[in-house]
Tab-separated table of C-alpha atoms and ligand atoms in Angstrom:
chain	number	residue	atom	x	y	z
A	1	UNK	CA	-8.171	33.801	42.018
A	2	UNK	CA	-7.193	36.851	43.757
A	3	UNK	CA	-8.343	40.170	42.340
A	4	UNK	CA	-5.369	43.110	41.746
A	5	UNK	CA	-5.971	45.390	44.829
A	6	UNK	CA	-6.995	48.860	43.053
A	7	UNK	CA	-5.779	52.287	44.047
A	8	UNK	CA	-7.748	55.314	45.229
A	9	UNK	CA	-5.614	58.118	43.246
A	10	UNK	CA	-5.063	60.713	45.623
A	11	UNK	CA	-6.586	58.859	48.612
A	12	UNK	CA	-9.870	60.163	47.283
A	13	UNK	CA	-12.519	58.966	49.612
A	14	UNK	CA	-10.188	56.777	52.056
A	15	UNK	CA	-10.955	56.922	55.498
A	16	UNK	CA	-7.339	57.170	56.748
A	17	UNK	CA	-7.704	57.756	60.560
A	18	UNK	CA	-10.005	58.829	63.142
A	19	UNK	CA	-9.809	62.189	65.084
A	20	UNK	CA	-11.400	64.094	67.948
A	21	UNK	CA	-10.049	67.586	66.782
A	22	UNK	CA	-12.019	68.514	63.326
A	23	UNK	CA	-14.726	67.393	61.058
A	24	UNK	CA	-14.593	68.675	57.401
A	25	UNK	CA	-17.813	67.858	55.910
A	26	UNK	CA	-19.731	69.164	52.706
A	27	UNK	CA	-22.201	71.227	54.849
A	28	UNK	CA	-19.803	72.019	57.858
A	29	UNK	CA	-16.421	72.728	59.478
A	30	UNK	CA	-16.080	72.050	63.014
A	31	UNK	CA	-13.203	72.053	65.527
A	32	UNK	CA	-13.822	70.018	68.649
A	33	UNK	CA	-17.688	70.407	68.480
A	34	UNK	CA	-17.439	74.290	67.652
A	35	UNK	CA	-18.691	75.378	63.779
A	36	UNK	CA	-15.918	77.566	62.165
A	37	UNK	CA	-18.420	80.749	61.610
A	38	UNK	CA	-19.117	80.781	65.485
A	39	UNK	CA	-15.369	80.456	66.200
A	40	UNK	CA	-14.858	83.289	63.540
A	41	UNK	CA	-17.492	85.315	65.097
A	42	UNK	CA	-16.871	84.776	68.783
A	43	UNK	CA	-13.112	83.603	69.600
A	44	UNK	CA	-9.848	85.022	69.166
A	45	UNK	CA	-6.961	83.110	67.728
A	46	UNK	CA	-5.573	82.230	71.114
A	47	UNK	CA	-8.371	80.812	72.221
A	48	UNK	CA	-8.833	78.684	69.386
A	49	UNK	CA	-5.454	77.474	69.337
A	50	UNK	CA	-5.972	76.752	73.481
A	51	UNK	CA	-9.045	74.654	72.014
A	52	UNK	CA	-7.364	72.807	69.479
A	53	UNK	CA	-3.975	71.985	71.681
A	54	UNK	CA	-5.394	71.260	75.230
A	55	UNK	CA	-9.406	69.814	73.741
A	56	UNK	CA	-11.522	72.433	75.596
A	57	UNK	CA	-12.479	75.918	75.463
A	58	UNK	CA	-10.131	77.856	77.925
A	59	UNK	CA	-11.644	79.688	81.202
A	60	UNK	CA	-10.326	83.480	81.544
A	61	UNK	CA	-7.551	82.396	83.925
A	62	UNK	CA	-6.665	79.292	81.498
A	63	UNK	CA	-6.328	81.893	78.702
A	64	UNK	CA	-4.358	84.272	80.523
A	65	UNK	CA	-1.860	81.776	81.642
A	66	UNK	CA	-1.837	80.398	78.206
A	67	UNK	CA	-1.301	83.920	76.138
A	68	UNK	CA	1.361	84.562	79.223
A	69	UNK	CA	3.123	81.170	77.927
A	70	UNK	CA	3.126	82.157	74.312
A	71	UNK	CA	4.395	85.687	75.113
A	72	UNK	CA	7.415	84.492	77.384
A	73	UNK	CA	8.471	81.933	74.358
A	74	UNK	CA	8.372	84.466	71.643
A	75	UNK	CA	12.098	85.167	71.647
A	76	UNK	CA	14.263	82.611	69.356
A	77	UNK	CA	17.857	81.231	70.155
A	78	UNK	CA	20.880	82.976	68.905
A	79	UNK	CA	21.567	80.531	66.521
A	80	UNK	CA	18.389	80.477	64.737
A	81	UNK	CA	18.618	84.515	64.974
A	82	UNK	CA	21.981	84.063	63.132
A	83	UNK	CA	20.558	81.849	60.324
A	84	UNK	CA	17.847	84.299	59.821
A	85	UNK	CA	20.122	87.285	59.331
A	86	UNK	CA	21.201	85.593	56.378
A	87	UNK	CA	17.836	84.546	55.259
A	88	UNK	CA	17.524	87.986	53.292
A	89	UNK	CA	20.635	87.127	51.143
A	90	UNK	CA	19.241	83.403	50.485
A	91	UNK	CA	16.099	84.777	49.178
A	92	UNK	CA	17.188	88.006	47.485
A	93	UNK	CA	20.438	86.597	45.817
A	94	UNK	CA	19.875	82.676	45.818
A	95	UNK	CA	16.878	80.451	45.418
A	96	UNK	CA	15.263	80.444	48.951
A	97	UNK	CA	11.551	81.221	49.293
A	98	UNK	CA	10.147	82.184	52.927
A	99	UNK	CA	8.454	78.924	53.219
A	100	UNK	CA	11.990	77.014	52.745
A	101	UNK	CA	13.688	79.743	55.303
A	102	UNK	CA	10.816	78.889	57.816
A	103	UNK	CA	11.455	75.215	57.397
A	104	UNK	CA	14.814	75.341	57.964
A	105	UNK	CA	14.504	77.699	60.806
A	106	UNK	CA	12.027	75.231	62.768
A	107	UNK	CA	14.377	72.445	61.713
A	108	UNK	CA	17.313	74.452	63.723
A	109	UNK	CA	14.809	75.149	66.313
A	110	UNK	CA	14.773	71.355	67.185
A	111	UNK	CA	18.516	71.497	67.601
A	112	UNK	CA	18.268	73.599	70.608
A	113	UNK	CA	14.703	72.789	71.975
A	114	UNK	CA	15.354	70.594	75.531
A	115	UNK	CA	12.369	68.489	74.572
A	116	UNK	CA	12.878	67.966	71.076
A	117	UNK	CA	13.503	64.104	71.518
A	118	UNK	CA	10.726	63.365	74.000
A	119	UNK	CA	7.345	62.455	72.656
A	120	UNK	CA	5.799	62.598	76.001
A	121	UNK	CA	2.392	64.202	75.882
A	122	UNK	CA	3.599	67.023	78.450
A	123	UNK	CA	6.728	67.612	76.356
A	124	UNK	CA	4.817	67.589	73.515
A	125	UNK	CA	2.125	70.413	74.481
A	126	UNK	CA	5.422	72.556	75.947
A	127	UNK	CA	6.866	72.121	72.359
A	128	UNK	CA	3.520	73.316	70.511
A	129	UNK	CA	3.255	76.219	72.736
A	130	UNK	CA	7.007	77.020	71.986
A	131	UNK	CA	6.779	76.614	68.127
A	132	UNK	CA	3.371	78.671	68.063
A	133	UNK	CA	5.019	81.429	69.785
A	134	UNK	CA	8.380	81.203	67.875
A	135	UNK	CA	7.031	80.750	64.402
A	136	UNK	CA	5.896	84.271	63.923
A	137	UNK	CA	9.310	85.698	65.248
A	138	UNK	CA	10.768	83.620	62.570
A	139	UNK	CA	8.606	85.025	59.925
A	140	UNK	CA	9.145	88.558	61.343
A	141	UNK	CA	13.021	88.422	61.556
A	142	UNK	CA	13.260	86.794	58.056
A	143	UNK	CA	11.069	89.677	56.595
A	144	UNK	CA	13.173	92.433	58.020
A	145	UNK	CA	16.235	90.310	56.988
A	146	UNK	CA	14.624	90.659	53.220
A	147	UNK	CA	13.987	94.107	53.753
A	148	UNK	CA	17.266	95.369	54.840
A	149	UNK	CA	16.361	96.263	58.391
A	150	UNK	CA	17.187	95.211	62.006
A	151	UNK	CA	15.061	92.581	63.466
A	152	UNK	CA	11.983	93.843	65.644
A	153	UNK	CA	11.602	92.439	68.666
A	154	UNK	CA	8.364	90.762	69.815
A	155	UNK	CA	6.202	92.765	71.916
A	156	UNK	CA	4.952	91.361	75.029
A	157	UNK	CA	1.668	93.809	74.949
A	158	UNK	CA	0.277	92.547	71.635
A	159	UNK	CA	-1.846	89.308	70.882
A	160	UNK	CA	-0.304	86.738	68.382
A	161	UNK	CA	-1.828	88.128	65.357
A	162	UNK	CA	-0.883	92.100	66.174
A	163	UNK	CA	2.464	90.725	66.931
A	164	UNK	CA	3.207	88.924	64.080
A	165	UNK	CA	2.195	92.061	62.033
A	166	UNK	CA	4.499	94.260	63.750
A	167	UNK	CA	7.502	92.016	63.503
A	168	UNK	CA	7.081	92.215	60.017
A	169	UNK	CA	6.684	95.698	59.461
A	170	UNK	CA	7.993	97.464	62.680
A	171	UNK	CA	4.423	99.506	63.312
A	172	UNK	CA	1.907	98.845	65.454
A	173	UNK	CA	-1.258	97.288	63.270
A	174	UNK	CA	-4.594	99.154	63.314
A	175	UNK	CA	-7.098	97.331	65.451
A	176	UNK	CA	-9.001	96.497	61.992
A	177	UNK	CA	-5.963	94.771	60.718
A	178	UNK	CA	-5.273	92.872	63.525
A	179	UNK	CA	-8.913	91.689	63.551
A	180	UNK	CA	-8.620	90.416	60.178
A	181	UNK	CA	-5.456	88.993	60.449
A	182	UNK	CA	-6.704	87.150	63.652
A	183	UNK	CA	-10.064	85.684	61.916
A	184	UNK	CA	-7.797	84.546	59.211
A	185	UNK	CA	-5.662	82.433	61.572
A	186	UNK	CA	-8.896	81.245	63.090
A	187	UNK	CA	-9.693	79.974	59.724
A	188	UNK	CA	-6.531	78.539	58.849
A	189	UNK	CA	-5.818	76.760	62.099
A	190	UNK	CA	-7.244	73.071	61.506
A	191	UNK	CA	-8.566	71.241	58.645
A	192	UNK	CA	-8.683	67.377	59.605
A	193	UNK	CA	-6.493	64.925	57.217
A	194	UNK	CA	-5.276	67.674	54.548
A	195	UNK	CA	-2.016	66.789	52.933
A	196	UNK	CA	0.483	68.670	55.540
A	197	UNK	CA	-1.293	67.579	58.548
A	198	UNK	CA	-1.373	63.912	57.372
A	199	UNK	CA	2.190	64.178	56.417
A	200	UNK	CA	2.895	65.472	60.168
A	201	UNK	CA	0.625	62.682	61.264
A	202	UNK	CA	2.917	59.795	59.099
A	203	UNK	CA	6.037	61.153	60.758
A	204	UNK	CA	4.799	61.039	64.092
A	205	UNK	CA	3.414	57.761	63.690
A	206	UNK	CA	7.235	56.450	63.173
A	207	UNK	CA	7.437	58.027	66.672
A	208	UNK	CA	9.331	60.698	64.844
A	209	UNK	CA	9.409	64.023	67.129
A	210	UNK	CA	7.246	66.991	66.857
A	211	UNK	CA	9.676	69.146	65.351
A	212	UNK	CA	10.702	66.744	62.568
A	213	UNK	CA	7.086	66.284	61.963
A	214	UNK	CA	6.149	69.846	61.495
A	215	UNK	CA	9.456	70.384	59.291
A	216	UNK	CA	7.694	67.801	56.905
A	217	UNK	CA	4.355	69.201	57.055
A	218	UNK	CA	5.909	72.695	56.100
A	219	UNK	CA	7.179	70.953	53.056
A	220	UNK	CA	3.596	69.834	52.393
A	221	UNK	CA	1.924	72.921	52.746
A	222	UNK	CA	4.125	74.951	50.557
A	223	UNK	CA	2.663	73.183	47.234
A	224	UNK	CA	0.526	75.322	45.325
A	225	UNK	CA	-2.168	72.825	45.654
A	226	UNK	CA	-2.299	72.923	49.133
A	227	UNK	CA	-1.057	76.253	51.149
A	228	UNK	CA	0.863	77.659	48.392
A	229	UNK	CA	-2.616	78.542	46.862
A	230	UNK	CA	-2.849	81.798	48.845
A	231	UNK	CA	0.074	83.186	47.014
A	232	UNK	CA	-0.783	81.552	43.699
A	233	UNK	CA	-3.930	82.812	43.686
A	234	UNK	CA	-2.878	86.516	44.388
A	235	UNK	CA	0.085	85.887	41.616
A	236	UNK	CA	-3.251	84.719	39.096
A	237	UNK	CA	-5.063	87.981	40.059
A	238	UNK	CA	-1.682	89.894	38.977
A	239	UNK	CA	-1.166	87.930	35.896
A	240	UNK	CA	-4.994	88.944	35.109
A	241	UNK	CA	-4.547	92.518	35.775
A	242	UNK	CA	-1.067	92.784	33.888
A	243	UNK	CA	-2.934	90.915	30.944
A	244	UNK	CA	-6.230	92.521	30.787
A	245	UNK	CA	-5.016	96.102	31.931
A	246	UNK	CA	-6.338	98.491	34.465
A	247	UNK	CA	-10.156	98.157	34.180
A	248	UNK	CA	-12.165	95.069	35.090
A	249	UNK	CA	-13.330	94.494	31.563
A	250	UNK	CA	-15.800	91.028	31.799
A	251	UNK	CA	-15.131	90.421	28.429
A	252	UNK	CA	-11.498	90.457	29.021
A	253	UNK	CA	-11.649	88.445	32.008
A	254	UNK	CA	-14.057	85.908	30.665
A	255	UNK	CA	-11.590	85.250	27.740
A	256	UNK	CA	-8.498	85.233	29.881
A	257	UNK	CA	-10.168	82.445	31.652
A	258	UNK	CA	-11.316	80.501	28.723
A	259	UNK	CA	-7.494	80.474	27.767
A	260	UNK	CA	-6.965	78.949	31.171
A	261	UNK	CA	-9.206	76.215	30.688
A	262	UNK	CA	-8.586	75.448	27.169
A	263	UNK	CA	-4.874	74.979	28.381
A	264	UNK	CA	-6.388	72.740	31.210
A	265	UNK	CA	-4.682	75.081	33.560
A	266	UNK	CA	-6.241	75.418	37.373
A	267	UNK	CA	-7.158	78.356	38.729
A	268	UNK	CA	-5.603	78.895	41.980
A	269	UNK	CA	-7.657	79.288	45.158
A	270	UNK	CA	-10.508	77.326	43.438
A	271	UNK	CA	-11.606	73.937	44.072
A	272	UNK	CA	-11.429	71.318	47.071
A	273	UNK	CA	-11.187	67.559	47.395
A	274	UNK	CA	-14.310	67.903	50.154
A	275	UNK	CA	-15.902	70.885	49.234
A	276	UNK	CA	-17.677	70.510	46.299
A	277	UNK	CA	-20.351	73.352	46.935
A	278	UNK	CA	-17.891	75.908	48.264
A	279	UNK	CA	-15.401	76.387	51.360
A	280	UNK	CA	-17.226	77.406	54.524
A	281	UNK	CA	-14.032	79.836	55.432
A	282	UNK	CA	-14.138	81.840	52.048
A	283	UNK	CA	-17.253	83.977	52.387
A	284	UNK	CA	-16.120	84.732	55.962
A	285	UNK	CA	-12.785	85.947	55.189
A	286	UNK	CA	-14.023	87.652	51.773
A	287	UNK	CA	-16.263	89.635	53.410
A	288	UNK	CA	-13.673	90.850	56.010
A	289	UNK	CA	-11.171	91.342	53.530
A	290	UNK	CA	-13.499	93.303	51.214
A	291	UNK	CA	-14.377	95.736	54.163
A	292	UNK	CA	-10.653	96.175	54.571
A	293	UNK	CA	-10.291	96.943	50.833
A	294	UNK	CA	-13.172	99.724	51.184
A	295	UNK	CA	-11.249	101.392	53.901
A	296	UNK	CA	-8.073	101.072	51.912
A	297	UNK	CA	-9.275	102.645	48.720
A	298	UNK	CA	-10.279	102.185	44.687
A	299	UNK	CA	-7.247	100.069	44.276
A	300	UNK	CA	-8.033	97.560	46.530
A	301	UNK	CA	-12.013	97.625	45.757
A	302	UNK	CA	-10.982	97.023	42.210
A	303	UNK	CA	-8.870	93.873	43.146
A	304	UNK	CA	-11.792	92.433	45.019
A	305	UNK	CA	-14.061	93.458	42.304
A	306	UNK	CA	-11.930	91.472	39.797
A	307	UNK	CA	-11.852	88.594	42.077
A	308	UNK	CA	-15.689	88.660	42.188
A	309	UNK	CA	-16.195	88.439	38.552
A	310	UNK	CA	-13.276	85.418	38.275
A	311	UNK	CA	-15.414	83.777	41.048
A	312	UNK	CA	-18.826	84.183	39.268
A	313	UNK	CA	-17.604	83.008	36.201
A	314	UNK	CA	-16.116	79.880	37.728
A	315	UNK	CA	-19.014	79.214	39.308
A	316	UNK	CA	-21.631	79.895	36.209
A	317	UNK	CA	-19.309	77.739	33.881
A	318	UNK	CA	-17.513	75.221	35.842
A	319	UNK	CA	-19.557	74.964	39.077
A	320	UNK	CA	-16.244	75.393	41.213
A	321	UNK	CA	-16.506	77.592	44.210
A	322	UNK	CA	-13.466	79.330	45.854
A	323	UNK	CA	-11.565	77.908	48.929
A	324	UNK	CA	-10.140	79.848	51.484
A	325	UNK	CA	-6.870	80.727	49.825
A	326	UNK	CA	-8.499	82.838	47.297
A	327	UNK	CA	-9.873	85.604	49.474
A	328	UNK	CA	-6.994	85.262	51.585
A	329	UNK	CA	-4.661	86.163	48.612
A	330	UNK	CA	-6.849	89.344	48.056
A	331	UNK	CA	-7.044	90.172	51.822
A	332	UNK	CA	-3.211	89.849	52.266
A	333	UNK	CA	-2.568	92.089	49.542
A	334	UNK	CA	-4.975	94.677	50.783
A	335	UNK	CA	-3.090	94.611	54.281
A	336	UNK	CA	0.290	95.459	52.336
A	337	UNK	CA	1.813	91.733	53.316
A	338	UNK	CA	4.603	90.720	50.675
A	339	UNK	CA	2.930	87.732	48.879
A	340	UNK	CA	5.600	85.157	49.309
A	341	UNK	CA	4.812	85.609	53.308
A	342	UNK	CA	1.033	84.395	52.665
A	343	UNK	CA	1.856	80.753	53.236
A	344	UNK	CA	4.190	81.174	56.108
A	345	UNK	CA	1.608	82.924	57.672
A	346	UNK	CA	-0.887	80.411	57.051
A	347	UNK	CA	1.849	78.160	58.981
A	348	UNK	CA	1.582	80.565	61.834
A	349	UNK	CA	-1.976	79.443	62.291
A	350	UNK	CA	-1.903	75.785	60.941
A	351	UNK	CA	0.699	74.935	63.539
A	352	UNK	CA	-1.927	74.408	66.018
A	353	UNK	CA	-3.538	71.893	63.950
A	354	UNK	CA	-0.423	70.191	63.321
A	355	UNK	CA	0.510	69.797	66.933
A	356	UNK	CA	-2.989	68.749	68.155
A	357	UNK	CA	-2.710	65.754	65.289
A	358	UNK	CA	0.981	64.870	66.324
A	359	UNK	CA	0.022	64.801	69.931
A	360	UNK	CA	-3.114	62.628	68.973
A	361	UNK	CA	-1.174	60.361	66.902
A	362	UNK	CA	1.424	59.959	69.717
A	363	UNK	CA	-1.185	59.308	72.222
A	364	UNK	CA	-2.944	56.489	70.363
A	365	UNK	CA	-0.237	55.123	67.653
A	366	UNK	CA	-0.076	52.684	64.947
A	367	UNK	CA	2.596	53.037	62.419
A	368	UNK	CA	0.965	54.252	59.143
A	369	UNK	CA	1.801	52.196	56.407
A	370	UNK	CA	-0.427	51.529	53.466
A	371	UNK	CA	-0.096	49.090	50.955
A	372	UNK	CA	0.065	50.113	47.066
A	373	UNK	CA	-1.098	48.506	44.047
A	374	UNK	CA	2.133	47.305	41.754
A	375	UNK	CA	1.954	48.124	38.006
A	376	UNK	CA	5.492	47.836	37.554
A	377	UNK	CA	7.365	45.087	35.129
A	378	UNK	CA	6.602	41.294	35.591
A	379	UNK	CA	9.300	39.420	37.214
A	380	UNK	CA	12.291	39.044	35.398
A	381	UNK	CA	15.997	38.151	35.794
A	382	UNK	CA	18.959	40.319	36.405
A	383	UNK	CA	21.540	38.173	34.133
A	384	UNK	CA	19.140	37.255	31.051
B	401	CMC	N1	-9.250	75.165	38.269
B	401	CMC	C1	-9.787	74.637	36.952
B	401	CMC	N2	-10.653	73.375	37.142
B	401	CMC	C2	-10.323	72.638	38.522
B	401	CMC	C3	-10.078	73.650	39.714
B	401	CMC	C4	-9.531	74.642	39.549
B	401	CMC	N3	-8.839	75.063	40.590
B	401	CMC	N4	-10.233	72.391	40.849
B	401	CMC	C5	-10.764	71.397	39.936
B	401	CMC	N5	-11.170	71.394	38.754
B	401	CMC	C6	-11.737	70.943	37.943
B	401	CMC	C7	-10.720	69.790	37.559
B	401	CMC	O1	-9.775	69.820	36.238
B	401	CMC	C8	-11.598	68.511	37.267
B	401	CMC	O2	-12.217	68.414	36.084
B	401	CMC	P1	-12.281	67.176	34.734
B	401	CMC	O3	-13.253	66.144	35.575
B	401	CMC	O4	-12.991	67.889	33.705
B	401	CMC	O5	-10.965	66.946	34.751
B	401	CMC	C9	-12.613	68.771	38.378
B	401	CMC	O6	-12.651	69.839	38.426
B	401	CMC	C10	-12.129	67.826	39.288
B	401	CMC	O7	-11.292	68.270	40.105
B	401	CMC	P2	-9.863	67.493	40.444
B	401	CMC	O8	-8.465	67.890	40.228
B	401	CMC	O9	-10.301	65.999	40.153
B	401	CMC	O10	-10.205	67.505	42.173
B	401	CMC	P3	-9.384	67.273	43.107
B	401	CMC	O11	-9.929	66.891	44.314
B	401	CMC	O12	-8.123	66.377	43.077
B	401	CMC	O13	-8.441	68.650	43.427
B	401	CMC	C11	-7.637	70.632	44.258
B	401	CMC	C12	-8.580	69.361	44.782
B	401	CMC	C13	-8.040	71.645	45.682
B	401	CMC	C14	-6.178	70.164	44.275
B	401	CMC	C15	-7.749	71.327	42.992
B	401	CMC	O14	-9.284	71.867	42.964
B	401	CMC	C16	-7.074	72.531	42.752
B	401	CMC	O15	-5.704	72.148	42.267
B	401	CMC	N6	-7.158	73.636	43.233
B	401	CMC	C17	-6.398	74.702	42.642
B	401	CMC	C18	-5.118	74.742	43.989
B	401	CMC	C19	-6.001	75.393	45.178
B	401	CMC	O16	-6.595	76.115	45.312
B	401	CMC	N7	-5.525	74.512	46.118
B	401	CMC	C20	-6.107	75.294	47.686
B	401	CMC	C21	-6.983	73.767	48.207
B	401	CMC	S1	-7.920	74.134	49.791
B	401	CMC	C22	-6.839	75.194	50.791
B	401	CMC	C23	-5.721	74.574	51.032
B	401	CMC	O17	-5.127	73.548	51.061
B	401	CMC	O18	-5.051	75.657	51.431
């Protein structure tokens, strides 16, 4: 007698592959052997990007060469610029959101990349660097189009983080804003077999190309249960503020949350499939974001205080902790970044993790093709 196969819903607990890139554990988050708090305190985003893509920490000359390559690849082909010129209309007057524009922008890039059909390791590394350099330019140009401004050209004198902020606003960021952005990108860069990375590996496992795998990954990251949670977390705090009024009244916040619990609504930016005792990235970003809020003034401190009250109630009543997207929402808001760009900025970082995984998949490939437990109708005849 054969027993019916059972499925792990959401693949919970399933070990779906091997990787040398990252380890997400209850007690730690490690990129290629380095702990996340160590990287957040001591490494720049470009160093982390190199570590993930190449496999080792760069020497100073390797880092300088890597940065120069990224700077040289920031400009976009004319056809992508043409598309982005119309992106403001698509967002402002139609149904597009920035994550969709970014997904299409990456897809158009594939038509114009000389390496796009080549999955060889050298071609994949060249494409990884190009995508890493080009994605902030897509985000910047798109934001300028949404705001009805001319595009801001990439600034070769600026780091990945500072250039991203400048292209969105036209202004040089302060060193403090650059630092907060940089650390947030370090924190977001990689997270083993999360949904978008797994998507990218599935596409790569068919011998699909890097741009295709990244396009699919962007679509997966957009969802609110994954990367879209940083926007959703900020939207939720705005909803709470609208409903409770200008003061952080704990009783009103508690009532708001009890209503959400009663309606079985998920609070955005809380919970995690792996981390059940807290996300290691969250307190790092929270501390930085709060400092930025203190520098910006009362309105922003009050936002963090609201978030801290929500967090305390979640922890006390549900034993559920914030994930990195919760402080990210408050932090990017404090920095004046438009909410619909929070998840595209996540992409500007996670592109490194995706590309590292796509290269790892191509280097030791086997088609990812699991089985499923069939629970549909028993066999029947079409004609009867
Ligand atoms: N708000 C309220 N209750 C929650 C939440 C939440 N955010 N997260 C989990 N729970 C409850 C859930 O209702 C369930 O309760 P019960 O056992 O009574 O039914 C219990 O905790 C276990 O949750 P689960 O949904 O089985 O856990 P999961 O591993 O399937 O879900 C998750 C993980 C991230 C999808 C979920 O926590 C969630 O929907 N969170 C909100 C969205 C979010 O913040 N996503 C970002 C994820 S991490 C970073 C990233 O990917 O960008």
